[in-house]
Coordinates of C-alpha atoms and ligand atoms in Angstrom, one line a residue:
M1 CA 182.3 -53.6 -283.8
K2 CA 182.5 -50.1 -284.0
F3 CA 179.8 -50.0 -286.2
A4 CA 177.6 -51.8 -283.9
L5 CA 178.6 -49.3 -281.3
L6 CA 178.0 -46.6 -283.4
I7 CA 174.2 -47.7 -284.3
A8 CA 173.6 -48.5 -280.5
A9 CA 174.8 -44.7 -279.9
V10 CA 172.6 -43.4 -282.8
L11 CA 169.4 -45.7 -281.5
F12 CA 170.4 -44.1 -277.8
L13 CA 170.3 -40.5 -279.3
L14 CA 166.9 -41.0 -280.9
T15 CA 165.3 -42.8 -277.9
T16 CA 166.5 -39.8 -275.8
T17 CA 165.4 -37.2 -278.1
S18 CA 162.3 -38.7 -278.9
L19 CA 161.9 -39.0 -274.8
A20 CA 162.7 -35.2 -274.3
Q21 CA 159.5 -33.7 -274.3
T22 CA 159.9 -30.5 -272.3
A23 CA 157.3 -28.8 -270.3
K24 CA 157.1 -26.1 -272.9
D25 CA 156.6 -28.8 -275.2
F26 CA 153.8 -30.0 -273.4
A27 CA 152.2 -26.5 -273.2
A28 CA 152.6 -25.8 -276.9
E29 CA 150.9 -29.2 -277.7
W30 CA 148.0 -28.5 -275.0
D31 CA 147.5 -25.1 -277.3
K32 CA 147.3 -27.0 -280.3
Q33 CA 145.4 -30.1 -279.1
H34 CA 143.2 -29.5 -276.0
I35 CA 139.5 -30.6 -276.2
S36 CA 138.3 -28.7 -273.6
S37 CA 136.3 -25.7 -274.6
L38 CA 134.3 -24.4 -271.8
P39 CA 135.6 -22.5 -268.8
P40 CA 135.9 -25.3 -266.2
S41 CA 133.6 -23.8 -263.9
N42 CA 130.9 -23.8 -266.5
V43 CA 131.2 -27.7 -266.8
R44 CA 128.0 -29.3 -265.6
H45 CA 127.4 -33.2 -265.8
K46 CA 125.8 -32.8 -269.2
D47 CA 129.0 -31.2 -270.4
L48 CA 131.3 -33.7 -269.0
Q49 CA 129.2 -36.7 -270.7
K50 CA 129.6 -34.7 -274.3
Y51 CA 133.2 -34.7 -273.6
L52 CA 133.3 -38.4 -272.5
E53 CA 131.4 -39.2 -275.7
Q54 CA 134.3 -37.6 -277.8
L55 CA 137.1 -39.9 -275.8
K56 CA 135.2 -43.0 -276.6
K57 CA 135.0 -41.9 -280.3
L58 CA 138.6 -41.9 -279.9
G59 CA 138.6 -45.2 -278.6
L60 CA 139.5 -44.6 -274.7
K61 CA 137.5 -46.9 -272.7
V62 CA 135.0 -44.8 -270.5
E63 CA 132.6 -46.4 -268.0
E64 CA 130.2 -45.7 -265.5
V65 CA 131.4 -46.8 -262.2
G66 CA 128.8 -45.6 -259.8
R67 CA 126.1 -42.8 -259.0
S68 CA 125.9 -39.8 -256.7
Y69 CA 123.4 -39.2 -254.4
A70 CA 121.4 -37.6 -256.6
N71 CA 121.7 -40.8 -259.1
R72 CA 124.4 -38.8 -261.4
E73 CA 126.4 -41.4 -263.3
I74 CA 130.0 -41.0 -262.1
Y75 CA 132.6 -42.3 -264.6
Q76 CA 136.2 -43.5 -264.9
I77 CA 138.5 -43.3 -267.9
E78 CA 141.6 -46.0 -268.6
W79 CA 144.4 -45.7 -270.8
G80 CA 147.5 -47.9 -271.1
T81 CA 148.3 -51.5 -270.4
G82 CA 151.3 -51.4 -268.2
A83 CA 151.9 -52.8 -264.9
T84 CA 152.2 -49.6 -263.2
K85 CA 148.9 -48.3 -261.8
V86 CA 148.1 -44.5 -261.8
F87 CA 145.1 -43.4 -260.1
M88 CA 143.9 -39.9 -260.4
W89 CA 140.8 -38.2 -259.5
S90 CA 139.2 -34.8 -259.7
Q91 CA 136.4 -32.4 -258.6
M92 CA 135.8 -34.5 -255.1
H93 CA 134.5 -30.8 -254.4
G94 CA 131.9 -29.5 -256.8
D95 CA 133.5 -26.0 -257.4
E96 CA 136.6 -26.9 -257.8
P97 CA 136.8 -27.9 -261.5
T98 CA 139.9 -27.3 -263.0
A99 CA 141.5 -30.8 -263.2
T100 CA 138.4 -32.4 -264.4
S101 CA 139.0 -30.5 -267.9
A102 CA 142.7 -31.1 -267.4
L103 CA 142.2 -34.8 -267.3
L104 CA 139.9 -34.7 -270.4
D105 CA 142.9 -33.2 -272.4
M106 CA 145.4 -35.4 -270.9
F107 CA 143.6 -38.5 -272.0
A108 CA 142.6 -37.3 -275.5
Y109 CA 146.2 -36.2 -275.9
L110 CA 147.7 -39.5 -274.9
Q111 CA 145.1 -41.5 -277.2
N112 CA 145.6 -39.4 -280.2
N113 CA 149.6 -39.5 -280.0
R114 CA 150.2 -43.0 -279.3
G115 CA 152.3 -43.0 -282.3
K116 CA 155.1 -40.9 -280.5
T117 CA 157.7 -43.2 -278.9
W118 CA 157.5 -41.8 -275.5
V119 CA 153.8 -42.1 -275.6
K120 CA 154.1 -45.4 -276.6
E121 CA 156.5 -46.3 -273.7
L122 CA 153.9 -44.6 -271.4
E123 CA 151.2 -46.7 -272.7
K124 CA 153.5 -49.8 -272.4
T125 CA 154.5 -49.1 -268.8
L126 CA 151.3 -47.4 -267.0
T127 CA 147.6 -48.2 -266.7
I128 CA 146.1 -44.8 -265.9
R129 CA 142.4 -44.8 -264.1
A130 CA 140.8 -41.5 -263.5
V131 CA 137.5 -40.5 -262.0
P132 CA 136.9 -36.8 -263.6
M133 CA 134.1 -35.2 -261.3
L134 CA 133.7 -37.3 -258.5
N135 CA 130.9 -34.8 -257.0
P136 CA 128.8 -34.3 -259.9
D137 CA 125.9 -32.9 -257.7
G138 CA 128.0 -30.5 -256.1
A139 CA 129.3 -29.8 -259.7
E140 CA 125.8 -28.9 -260.6
L141 CA 125.3 -26.6 -257.8
F142 CA 128.9 -25.3 -257.9
Q143 CA 129.2 -26.3 -254.1
R144 CA 132.1 -27.8 -252.5
R145 CA 129.8 -30.4 -250.3
N146 CA 127.9 -33.1 -252.0
L147 CA 124.0 -33.2 -252.2
Q148 CA 123.7 -34.5 -248.4
S149 CA 125.6 -31.3 -247.8
I150 CA 128.6 -33.7 -246.5
D151 CA 132.3 -32.6 -247.5
I152 CA 133.1 -36.1 -249.0
N153 CA 137.0 -35.4 -248.1
R154 CA 135.7 -35.7 -244.6
D155 CA 134.1 -38.9 -245.3
A156 CA 137.0 -41.3 -245.7
A157 CA 136.4 -43.0 -242.2
A158 CA 132.5 -42.4 -241.8
L159 CA 131.7 -43.8 -245.5
E160 CA 128.2 -42.2 -245.5
T161 CA 128.5 -41.0 -248.8
S162 CA 128.0 -42.8 -252.1
E163 CA 130.5 -40.8 -253.5
G164 CA 133.1 -41.4 -250.9
R165 CA 132.4 -45.3 -250.6
L166 CA 133.2 -45.4 -254.4
L167 CA 136.3 -43.8 -254.2
K168 CA 137.4 -46.0 -251.6
K169 CA 136.1 -49.4 -253.8
L170 CA 137.9 -48.2 -256.9
R171 CA 140.9 -47.8 -254.9
D172 CA 140.6 -50.8 -252.7
D173 CA 139.8 -53.0 -255.8
W174 CA 142.9 -52.2 -257.9
S175 CA 145.2 -51.1 -255.6
P176 CA 146.9 -48.7 -257.2
A177 CA 151.0 -47.6 -256.9
I178 CA 150.2 -43.8 -257.1
G179 CA 147.4 -41.7 -256.3
F180 CA 146.6 -38.1 -257.6
N181 CA 144.0 -35.9 -255.6
L182 CA 143.2 -33.0 -257.5
H183 CA 141.6 -30.2 -256.0
N184 CA 141.5 -26.0 -256.3
Q185 CA 142.3 -23.8 -253.4
N186 CA 141.2 -20.2 -252.6
S187 CA 142.5 -17.7 -255.1
L188 CA 144.0 -15.5 -252.9
T189 CA 146.4 -18.2 -251.1
T190 CA 150.0 -17.1 -251.1
V191 CA 153.2 -18.7 -251.3
G192 CA 155.2 -18.3 -248.3
K193 CA 155.7 -14.5 -247.2
T194 CA 155.4 -13.1 -250.3
D195 CA 152.1 -11.6 -251.7
K196 CA 152.7 -13.7 -254.9
Q197 CA 149.3 -16.0 -255.8
A198 CA 150.2 -19.8 -255.3
T199 CA 148.8 -20.9 -258.5
I200 CA 150.0 -24.5 -257.8
S201 CA 150.7 -25.9 -254.7
F202 CA 151.9 -29.6 -254.1
L203 CA 151.9 -32.0 -251.1
A204 CA 153.3 -35.5 -251.0
V205 CA 150.7 -36.9 -248.6
L206 CA 152.5 -38.9 -245.7
G207 CA 149.1 -40.5 -244.4
N208 CA 150.2 -41.4 -241.1
A209 CA 149.9 -39.4 -237.7
E210 CA 153.4 -40.0 -236.8
N211 CA 155.2 -38.3 -240.0
K212 CA 157.2 -41.4 -241.0
S213 CA 158.0 -41.3 -244.5
N214 CA 158.0 -44.6 -246.8
E215 CA 159.5 -45.4 -250.3
G216 CA 156.1 -44.2 -251.8
H217 CA 156.1 -41.0 -250.4
E218 CA 159.9 -40.2 -250.9
R219 CA 159.1 -41.1 -254.5
N220 CA 156.1 -38.8 -254.5
K221 CA 158.2 -35.9 -253.1
R222 CA 160.8 -36.3 -256.4
I223 CA 157.8 -36.3 -258.4
C224 CA 156.4 -32.9 -257.1
A225 CA 160.1 -32.0 -257.6
V226 CA 159.7 -32.9 -261.2
M227 CA 156.3 -30.9 -261.8
T228 CA 157.9 -27.9 -259.9
L229 CA 160.7 -27.5 -262.3
A230 CA 158.1 -28.0 -265.2
L231 CA 155.9 -25.3 -264.0
E232 CA 158.5 -22.8 -263.1
N233 CA 158.8 -22.2 -266.8
F234 CA 155.5 -20.5 -266.7
I235 CA 154.5 -19.5 -263.0
K236 CA 158.2 -19.2 -261.2
G237 CA 157.6 -17.7 -257.8
H238 CA 153.7 -19.1 -257.9
I239 CA 154.4 -22.6 -256.6
G240 CA 153.6 -23.5 -253.0
R241 CA 153.6 -26.3 -250.7
Y242 CA 150.2 -27.3 -249.0
D243 CA 150.5 -27.3 -245.5
D244 CA 148.4 -29.8 -244.1
A245 CA 148.6 -32.0 -240.7
Y246 CA 147.2 -35.6 -241.0
N247 CA 143.5 -35.7 -241.0
P248 CA 141.8 -39.3 -240.3
R249 CA 138.8 -38.2 -242.1
A250 CA 140.4 -37.1 -245.3
F251 CA 140.9 -39.1 -248.5
G252 CA 144.2 -38.1 -249.5
D253 CA 145.5 -39.3 -246.0
M254 CA 143.6 -42.6 -246.0
I255 CA 144.3 -43.4 -249.3
S256 CA 148.2 -43.1 -248.5
A257 CA 147.6 -45.0 -245.6
W258 CA 145.8 -48.0 -247.2
G259 CA 148.7 -48.3 -249.6
T260 CA 148.6 -45.8 -252.5
P261 CA 150.6 -42.8 -251.9
V262 CA 149.0 -39.8 -252.7
I263 CA 150.2 -36.7 -254.6
L264 CA 147.7 -33.6 -253.8
I265 CA 147.5 -30.7 -256.3
E266 CA 145.7 -27.8 -255.2
T267 CA 145.1 -25.0 -258.1
G268 CA 144.8 -21.6 -257.0
A269 CA 144.9 -18.7 -259.4
L270 CA 147.2 -16.1 -261.2
H271 CA 145.7 -12.7 -261.6
N272 CA 144.6 -11.8 -265.3
K273 CA 145.1 -15.4 -266.6
D274 CA 141.7 -17.2 -267.2
E275 CA 140.9 -20.8 -266.2
Q276 CA 142.0 -22.4 -269.2
F277 CA 145.3 -21.2 -268.7
L278 CA 145.0 -23.0 -265.0
V279 CA 144.2 -26.1 -267.3
K280 CA 146.9 -26.0 -269.2
L281 CA 149.5 -25.8 -266.1
N282 CA 147.6 -28.9 -264.8
F283 CA 148.0 -30.7 -268.0
V284 CA 152.2 -30.0 -268.3
A285 CA 152.2 -31.1 -264.6
Y286 CA 150.2 -34.5 -265.1
L287 CA 152.4 -35.3 -268.6
S288 CA 156.0 -34.3 -266.4
A289 CA 155.1 -36.6 -263.8
L290 CA 153.7 -39.8 -265.6
K291 CA 156.6 -39.4 -268.2
S292 CA 159.3 -39.0 -265.0
L293 CA 157.8 -42.6 -263.8
V294 CA 158.1 -43.9 -267.2
D295 CA 161.7 -42.8 -268.1
K296 CA 163.0 -43.1 -264.4
S297 CA 163.9 -39.4 -264.5
E298 CA 162.1 -39.2 -261.2
R299 CA 164.6 -41.6 -259.5
S300 CA 167.3 -38.7 -259.8
A301 CA 165.3 -35.8 -259.1
N302 CA 166.0 -33.6 -256.2
P303 CA 163.5 -34.1 -253.4
K304 CA 164.9 -31.0 -252.0
I305 CA 163.4 -28.8 -254.6
Y306 CA 159.8 -30.0 -253.1
D307 CA 161.2 -29.7 -249.4
A308 CA 162.2 -26.0 -250.4
L309 CA 158.8 -24.9 -251.6
P310 CA 157.6 -22.3 -249.4
F311 CA 154.3 -23.3 -247.4
N312 CA 151.1 -21.7 -248.4
N313 CA 149.8 -18.7 -246.5
S314 CA 146.5 -17.0 -246.4
G315 CA 145.2 -13.9 -245.1
N316 CA 147.8 -11.4 -246.4
L317 CA 146.3 -10.9 -250.1
F318 CA 143.0 -9.2 -250.9
N319 CA 141.2 -8.8 -254.2
F320 CA 140.9 -5.3 -253.5
I321 CA 142.4 -2.5 -251.5
F322 CA 141.1 1.2 -251.7
R323 CA 144.1 3.2 -249.6
N324 CA 144.0 6.2 -247.6
A325 CA 140.3 6.8 -248.3
K326 CA 138.2 9.0 -246.2
V327 CA 135.3 7.0 -244.8
V328 CA 132.0 8.4 -244.0
N329 CA 129.1 6.0 -242.7
F330 CA 126.5 8.7 -243.1
A331 CA 124.0 6.0 -241.7
E332 CA 125.4 6.6 -238.0
K333 CA 126.1 10.3 -238.3
S334 CA 129.8 9.9 -237.2
E335 CA 132.9 11.5 -237.7
P336 CA 134.8 10.7 -241.1
F337 CA 137.9 8.8 -240.4
T338 CA 141.1 7.6 -242.6
A339 CA 141.2 4.1 -243.6
D340 CA 142.5 1.6 -246.1
V341 CA 139.5 -1.1 -247.2
A342 CA 139.9 -4.4 -248.4
I343 CA 137.5 -6.4 -250.1
N344 CA 137.3 -10.0 -251.5
A345 CA 135.1 -11.6 -254.3
E346 CA 133.2 -14.7 -253.9
R347 CA 134.2 -17.8 -256.0
R348 CA 131.5 -17.8 -259.2
R349 CA 131.4 -19.8 -262.3
A350 CA 133.2 -17.8 -264.9
N351 CA 131.0 -15.1 -266.4
E352 CA 128.5 -14.8 -263.4
S353 CA 128.5 -11.5 -261.6
V354 CA 131.0 -11.8 -258.6
P355 CA 129.7 -10.5 -255.3
T356 CA 132.2 -8.7 -253.1
Y357 CA 132.3 -8.2 -249.4
I358 CA 134.4 -6.0 -246.9
R359 CA 136.7 -8.1 -245.4
E360 CA 139.3 -5.7 -243.8
I361 CA 139.2 -2.0 -242.6
G362 CA 142.2 0.1 -241.0
D363 CA 146.0 0.4 -241.5
L364 CA 146.5 -2.2 -244.3
S365 CA 149.8 -1.1 -245.1
V366 CA 151.2 -4.5 -244.3
F367 CA 148.8 -6.5 -246.8
S368 CA 148.3 -6.4 -250.4
G369 CA 145.6 -6.4 -253.2
L370 CA 145.8 -7.9 -256.7
E371 CA 144.3 -4.7 -257.3
E372 CA 145.0 -1.4 -255.4
F373 CA 143.5 1.7 -255.8
D374 CA 144.8 5.5 -254.3
A375 CA 141.4 7.0 -252.7
K376 CA 143.2 9.5 -250.7
D377 CA 141.7 12.6 -252.6
F378 CA 138.0 11.0 -252.2
Y379 CA 135.6 10.2 -249.4
L380 CA 134.6 6.5 -249.4
V381 CA 131.0 5.7 -248.7
Q382 CA 129.5 1.9 -248.3
K383 CA 126.1 1.9 -250.3
N384 CA 124.2 1.7 -247.3
G385 CA 126.2 4.4 -245.4
L386 CA 127.8 1.9 -242.9
L387 CA 131.3 0.6 -243.7
R388 CA 131.5 -3.0 -241.8
I389 CA 133.1 -6.3 -241.9
G390 CA 131.0 -8.8 -243.9
A391 CA 129.0 -5.8 -245.6
S392 CA 128.8 -5.6 -249.4
G393 CA 131.8 -3.9 -251.1
E394 CA 129.5 -1.3 -253.2
F395 CA 131.2 2.0 -252.5
L396 CA 130.6 5.1 -253.8
F397 CA 133.6 8.0 -254.2
Y398 CA 133.1 11.6 -253.8
K399 CA 135.8 13.8 -254.4
K400 CA 137.2 15.5 -251.3
T401 CA 136.7 18.9 -253.0
R402 CA 133.0 18.5 -253.2
K403 CA 130.7 20.1 -250.6
I404 CA 128.2 17.0 -249.5
D405 CA 125.3 17.1 -247.4
W406 CA 125.7 13.7 -245.9
A407 CA 122.4 13.6 -244.1
A408 CA 120.7 14.1 -247.5
K409 CA 117.6 12.1 -248.4
D410 CA 118.7 9.7 -251.6
L411 CA 122.3 10.6 -251.5
E412 CA 123.1 9.2 -254.5
K413 CA 120.3 11.2 -256.3
S414 CA 120.9 14.6 -254.7
F415 CA 124.7 14.3 -254.8
P416 CA 125.8 12.0 -258.0
P417 CA 128.8 10.3 -256.7
D418 CA 132.1 10.8 -259.1
A419 CA 133.0 7.0 -259.2
I420 CA 131.0 3.8 -258.2
F421 CA 132.7 0.4 -257.4
S422 CA 130.4 -2.3 -257.3
N423 CA 130.6 -6.2 -258.0
G424 CA 134.4 -5.9 -258.4
K425 CA 133.9 -3.5 -260.9
W426 CA 133.8 0.2 -261.8
T427 CA 130.5 1.1 -263.0
K428 CA 131.2 4.8 -263.1
G429 CA 134.4 6.9 -263.0
E430 CA 136.6 4.2 -264.2
K431 CA 140.2 5.3 -264.0
L432 CA 139.3 8.6 -261.7
L433 CA 141.3 6.8 -258.4
P434 CA 144.9 6.0 -259.6
K435 CA 145.6 2.4 -259.8
K436 CA 148.7 1.2 -257.8
F437 CA 151.1 -1.6 -258.5
Ligands
LIG1 ZN1 139.2 -29.2 -252.7

């Protein structure tokens, strides 16, 4: 009898330890095993097809399930044989690519590690279907909307896009128990009142106008808590809660309303971290969520961890702020004045030059910049001589000690500036302006 108990205890320990994959383990395994090699923003439809060929070679089920407006193939990947149906979709917005790469890495990982006890459990318990890159036409152009210029995420009721109709059909034909709606958000979104970037934000979608909760929504809050704890290992303080009112045109809301409670994951950015880091965070979040469904740890997770996440905020953080500059608008021959100037970068594919635009001028002491420069010893001149909101963030800097004839023809030639800032970079005089942190 004692011996039997001992065996039982040993077996229990073996199972629990083999299931005890931590978030850090997931991250380390992503480092070693991820198949995505391009920055997600550079993944075109043809690159996706190459990745999917790799998955097929590993033995994964990949099939074409529909076509885009421009007749590009849309695919679904399936893994697992279990009764609990999990549905995930990415890049409904063409310029929101992080999750597509993370899904590919997740499926490759699950397939390659089926020998592991906890992966076996996942395979037995779950069937996961995912549509990577629902909007391949938008992805090709790196734009949010599809080729009809319709925002697919506002087409859940009208269903005028082939991509939206496909998403609804895939859900309705299968009735999954849980949905993951995977997006990217503005890189300057902040966590609550802090100036910290919201690198990842969660929303357990309610799916009704009355804010009535239900069992699926409560479960999803607990799963968001599991993912939050997992990601706090890497980005503590950079996790937010997506604040979104019920929208009967949006898929997250409607898929929840149709009977598949949805978790929205919005990936933002983290200064000085590349896109691949964000892929890794997504990978860790998905595996943590799926594992918690299978080993039932989500049942004991604390939904208050999700409730306590600060809501996303915007408008408090800029890409660059130049503090206390003396602004010279030579094109209108007005008096120089002192101001802080903030500029933001546009969303672009990796390695492309990033245009910047002036977003705020004046006393910006209550705002933060990801990078800030002390310009108190300099004149700041917009390249065309007019500092205006919306103008390009191309600046010439002149030391205040210099005597400059601002009316000079071809100012840059007659009076070469001490420093030039253009497209988010110093092209002359780098390090001349002290950097503030
Ligand atoms: Zn989006």
